[in-house]
Each structure stands twice: as C-alpha cells, then as structure tokens.
Amino acid sequence: MRPTPDITALRKTLASHEAPRLSVAGRRFSFGVEGLDSALGGGLPAGALHEIIGAAGADLPEGEAFTALLAARAAQGRPILWIRQDLMANEGGMPDARGLAALGLDPGAFLLVRARNGEQALRAASDGAACTALGAVLIEIWGEPRRLDLTATRRLALRAAESGVTLLMLRLAARVLPSASHSRWRVAPLLSVPLEARAPGPPAFALTLLRQRAGPSGVAGEAPGQNWNLTWQLEWDRDQQRFRTPDSRRKPRFLDGPALSRPVAALPAGRPAGAGRADRKAG
Amino acid sequence: MTAHTGGQARTGQHATPQKPEHQEKSWHEDERPSASPLAFIERVRGAVRLVALDPAGLALGLRPGLTLADARARVPHLVAVEADPAADVRLLERLADDCDRWTPLVCLDLPDGLILDITGCAHLFGGETALRQRLLARLERLGFRAHAVIAGTPDAARALARFGRSGLVPEGEEARYVASLPVGALDLGEEATLALARAGLKTIGALAGRPSLPLSARFGEAVRVRLARVTGREDIRLTPRRALPDLIAEHRFAEPIGRAEDIEATLEGLVRQLATMLEARGQGGRRFEASFFRADGAVRRIPVETGRPTREPGAVLRLLRERLDSLADPVDPGFGFDLVRLAASRAEPLGALQVRLDGRVVEDEEIAALLDRLTARFGRARVLRFIARDTHDPGRATGLVPAHDAPAGAGSALPHGEPDEAPTRPFTLFDPPHPVEVVAEVPDGPPLRFRWRRVLHQVMHAEGPERIAPEWWRFPHGGTLSPVRDYYRVEDREGRRFWLFRAGLYEEASHPDVGMDTAPAMDMPRWFLHGLFA
C-alpha cells in the first residue's frame, strides 16, 4: 500500500523538524581503527544512543571495559556518568580505580551511580542525558527489564540529541530488543596476543556491528548477499589511547619471530665452545 | 541554666512516672478488660515484682516494688503485663521528637523523663507559665500524665519533678524549693544516700546548710557537686539529642494541614524564608532537613544534602521534592501536620558566583546539581566517586566514597603502568575474593586449570607470581589464612582474563615431621579469584 500524499508531506514536515535537532551535535568519535571507522563513515555520532550487547553474563568485564573505553573516547576529558545496576557487583565485582588507570582511563572523571534495578538505572540515565556538562553516560542494564522498550530508548535518544551527551548502553545477558539506538554492537571476549613468556596480552575484544542507522550492518550470516564483514578483532592500545587490530602489533619475540640480539652469558675461557653443548647432550 | 544569656535562662523538665497506657507493642488498649487495674511486671532477683501501675492500681494502694503474688492477693483482678524497657525507650524517643516543637534542645532522662532547655524559647509560646500549660495539655491529649517543673538548672528541675513537685520555680529560688526534698533527690546512688541518712542528713535543706568541705571529705566529692547543681549554684550544659541546626524556619498551624498542595506551598514558603536568612548571612547550606510534626505526636524528618553550599530556593525545593517522591514509605499526614519546620545545617560561606571566560563554573555547577539530584533520589551511598589510598594492598588501595564527600578528581593520581605492557591490575575486584579450585604446579607455578562458579577454565596464558603482602601492622593475629598472597594474571581458552591468588605457600604446608595423612587439607594453600581483567 502506497502512503497517501498527505502522509508523505507530513513525514517531510516531521523530518524537517527533527533534522536540526539531531544534527545539533554533529560531532563524531572514532575507534582509531581505520577499517572500522571508515565503515562507520568516520566514527560514531556523539549525542546519540549506542547499544552494546554482551550475550552472556560472563561477558561483563569485556563489555564494561569496552564501553568505558568507548565512553572515554567520546567524552574527551569531560566527566562520565556511570550507572551500574547492583546485580553487576554480584556478577562481576566492583570496578577498581587502579584497574581503570591501568587501561589509561582517568578514574577521577567517572561518577558512579549504583541503581537498584533497571528502572532506576533508566531514570538516572535520563537525568544524566539532560546534563550538558557530561561527556558521556554509561548505562549498564542486566537482562530485559520491563521498562526498557522502544519508547524509553527513544526518549533517551532524543534527550541525548538535545544535550549532545553520548549515551552508551551496555546490556548484559540480554536478547536484542527493538530500540531507538543509533548503532548496536555485540562484544565478546577474545584471546589476547600474548606478551613475552606467554603472559596475557593487552585487552582484546571481538566486536560485531549488529545494526547501524543509515549504514551497512548485520552479521555475514544474517544478511545474505552482503560481502562486507562487520566483525572486528580489536585490542586496546593504552599508550595511544585508541583501539587497534591485534595483528598490527609485532609478533611476540620468543614464539615464532627471529631471535633478537641480546646479552648472553660469557663462556668460560680456555674451554672449547662446543664442550658445554656436548655435556648437555650427555646429560 | 546560668544567666549567661542575660535574661531568663531556664530549664524545664517533665517526668512521666506512671506510664500505664503506653507500653508499645507488648500490650494494646483493646486487650484490656474494662475497669481492671493494670500493672507492668518484671523479674527482679528471682521474684516477679510490679514496676509500674496505672491510676486505678495506685488508687487501690498498690505500689511499684510489690511482688506480683502479694498484689494478686490484694487485688485478684489485677492485669499483669510483662514490662518492655526497650519499647519504653522507643516511646520516650518519639515523645522527645515531638518535644522538638518547643525547643531544639531536648535530651532524654531515662527511664521516663525528658529535659528541655527552654532558654530564649518561652516568649514564643506566651511565657513560661503558658508554655508549661500548653506542653502539659499536649501530653495529656497524647495520653500521658506528667509532672513538669521549670527551674534555673536542669538538676533542680529534675529533682523536683522526680519527687512529685510540679510548677514553676522563680528565678534564684531553687535552693529554697529543693530544701524539703529527701537526699535521694541528689541521685547519688544507694550507698551514698544510705550513708547520708545514717548521719541524720535526711533532706537537701539539711545538707545545704553545712560547710561543703567536711561533707565532701566524708561522703565524697560527688555530694558537693550534685548539691551545687540541684540548689542552682552551679549549672551544666545539656547535650541535645541531635545537633543544633544553624538556621530554622517554621510554620505552625492552628488547624493541622494534610493536603499535598498545602504541604508543598508551606515548604516553598519556608525555603524562601530560609534563603533570605542565608543570604543575609552570606552563607549557603550543605544540608537541609524538613520536619513534619503530626498532630498525634509522630515526627518525620526528610534530609537532603548538596555537594556545595547553596541557598537557591528552586534547587533546594527540587531536591526536597525529589526526595519526597522517591521515599519507600511516603510521608503520611495522618490527621494532619500542625508544624512544618525547615532547618539548614552545615552552613558555609557562599559568595556571589562569577562565571569564568571558559564557562567552566557553569559546567561544574551543572555537574554538582546533577549529583545533588541523584543523591537526593538514590541516597548518599549510591552516588560515588573513586578515590586512591596510599597502600599497595589491592583490597584497600582504592575505594568508592559518596560523591559529596570526595573532591572532584580525587581518584585521578594513579599510576598508568609501563608502556607496551598489559594492565597489571584488574578492571573489577571481588570483595571478598571468591574461592576457586585450582590445579597448579608445586611450589609456585601458575594455575593450569581452575574451577570458578562451577565452570572449568583451561589456562592458556599466565603471568606471575607477583607477591603482595599487607603492611606488617595489618597482619592478622592468628587465623588460618596466610596474609601473603601470590598473584597470577591468567587467560583462559575463550579469552577471559582473571586475577587469581594463592594465599600461603606450599612449603609452609608440607612440614617435614608431619606426614600428609596426618595433616589435613586445611593446611594447603588456598586459591582465590580476586578480580577480572577486561
């Protein structure tokens, strides 16, 4: 059924009313990874609602850290309101300032609100979204609270567009629900590229772009015929304060790379160099 | 009180020696058979004795201290109820709350008295006589029988009220009025009272006429001190139950109000009054408390706090509204409030604001307003900021404190770590750490696999140990756990990263002269999961 001209005109009027409001922010924040940022058209828009989904409850540390890092990139030094449901503390413990600092974040920039339930978290988020002095608001919600519907997310998105505050909603142990978010991501743990002596490497994330307004989206399996890959493997580069792809880092020296010159123990003088090796073989 | 305020400095006290109808919870009015005398009983040294009686019981000649058996023999239809001293104290505290309407300086005089410092308050109620009458009338309406005495010192008023007097002691006449009281009114304890009585000193008047030096030499210094206080020669300060606010604005109603709109309008008026007072003093309040005094004696207090001093009526009103809306049990007007009071405490200097060129002040103000709003809605313990502490013990090194208590940026000065290294401290910490089952190499190899929350994790990458021990003065005395911890950073097959530690060492466990079969497993070092890395 074709929409009648009246409705089309009405839609146009509506769009003209909404357009300036949504473009108030206009600013974008990037991941710092070339392929990812170009797929997004230069980064994610600030002053919008973005959704990050951790499918399992055990994805909590990855999800939280990824969202916090993204929030820090969006906030650019301004304070970040971090709203956390009490359930998170049972599941994944309380965030630690040293851990934040170890990721290169400034713990002093975070204001933590502990909400009893998802409803309280949404109320606090709507307060935070209206406060223009904030850089970003990070909302964590467990599961699917009843209040989290299209209307609620739409309200949040509009508030964010008005104030220019970026809203990042982390949903853990959650299904995908219809929402008014600008983009939706799934984050999962990823085996890090180990450091020397098989020590765990820097934080690594497996990231999937599930949905993006006005842009390519979807997992390869979900959208047949699309040949772009919207899955990325990211690693946090603390020194540069940006994300990067794990393979961009040089391979660890002791696993498969060529041996580097380094000081060796002096061999005893007056003894053939091969003697030691023969001894070892014998033993 | 002493005459340090220049004019009338007076203390009022009223005691409620009989408390029949008001033992909460343990007893209810409707259970009472009509016209039967009532007694509260308590087990004292093996015998059940009466501790309090109602007027009907007293009229029949029963007295506190009698055993229940004797009382029953005299009055067979006596109703006996177990005394509940804790409920009495609660009742007295509620009464003290209600007495806040007369003066902010109220203190309890256990078990059944209240002392009010009415210095400078009496004229608000039409003088001391009128205040005393209104107070007694109010108590009677609430169902209490009381003695009320107004005197120059709290001790004099207390002694007179406790020993059955009632009325108003003219200024400077305390010594004359207490002269006829027995020495027990000095409240010196049984032994000293007995000693005084044996010496033939039966009344305070008899004591007061004697030189104080021989008295204190024979009966102790306390006699002289108490005597000076009771006769009004020496004054003490009362310790009020709650801290005195800096400023108070209040509204009294002849007819109690109960409608939400009326309450709202009253609050608004009070906030404006208070703001004017604060402005005149060049101050702003950090804490505001609205008190609602119900006509039936119940008092409800609603405090709100701000991160920085404020006197803007709109902001304070918004916070109060926020708080009132988010209360788990809403303020119940019942039969209506006859007094609404707003108090500002922790007033701090507050000058006029100046906006900087970069507009930072406005931003800071906005954040402070947001914090106030969230704190008012969720409570102090739920709006937090990170702070750093000077210790290497990971459990205490950092903390979360109410945002109102911590300056902005208190948690900023923390080390970031070496370049090109992975984070060495986890993103989240568990408090307390979770015990895990671990398979690891002896003596100090990293874990090979571990079970946490019934899930088995195979370790792929590991780093450690990093040995962390608390400061020596925090070593626990005794206890089964070794305070020394060896920390490992591990990563499992799925890419989840954990912070595990081993409490204790394997060497400590395997003692040479104790075989493994005689030493139980509790000596083995135990493993814990302390945190999660991103």
GROMACS .gro file of C-alpha atoms in nm, chain A residues 2 57 137 143 151 155 166 191 218 273 275:
model
   11
    2ARG     CA    1   0.136   0.335  -0.101
   57GLY     CA    2   2.654  -1.254   3.187
  137VAL     CA    3   2.669   0.847   3.011
  143GLY     CA    4   1.863  -0.874   3.105
  151THR     CA    5   0.955   0.445   2.398
  155ARG     CA    6   1.320   0.924   2.494
  166THR     CA    7   2.672   1.043   2.416
  191LEU     CA    8   4.209  -1.444   2.316
  218GLY     CA    9   2.439  -0.714   1.010
  273ALA     CA   10   8.274  -2.355   2.284
  275ALA     CA   11   8.205  -2.860   2.515
   0.00000   0.00000   0.00000
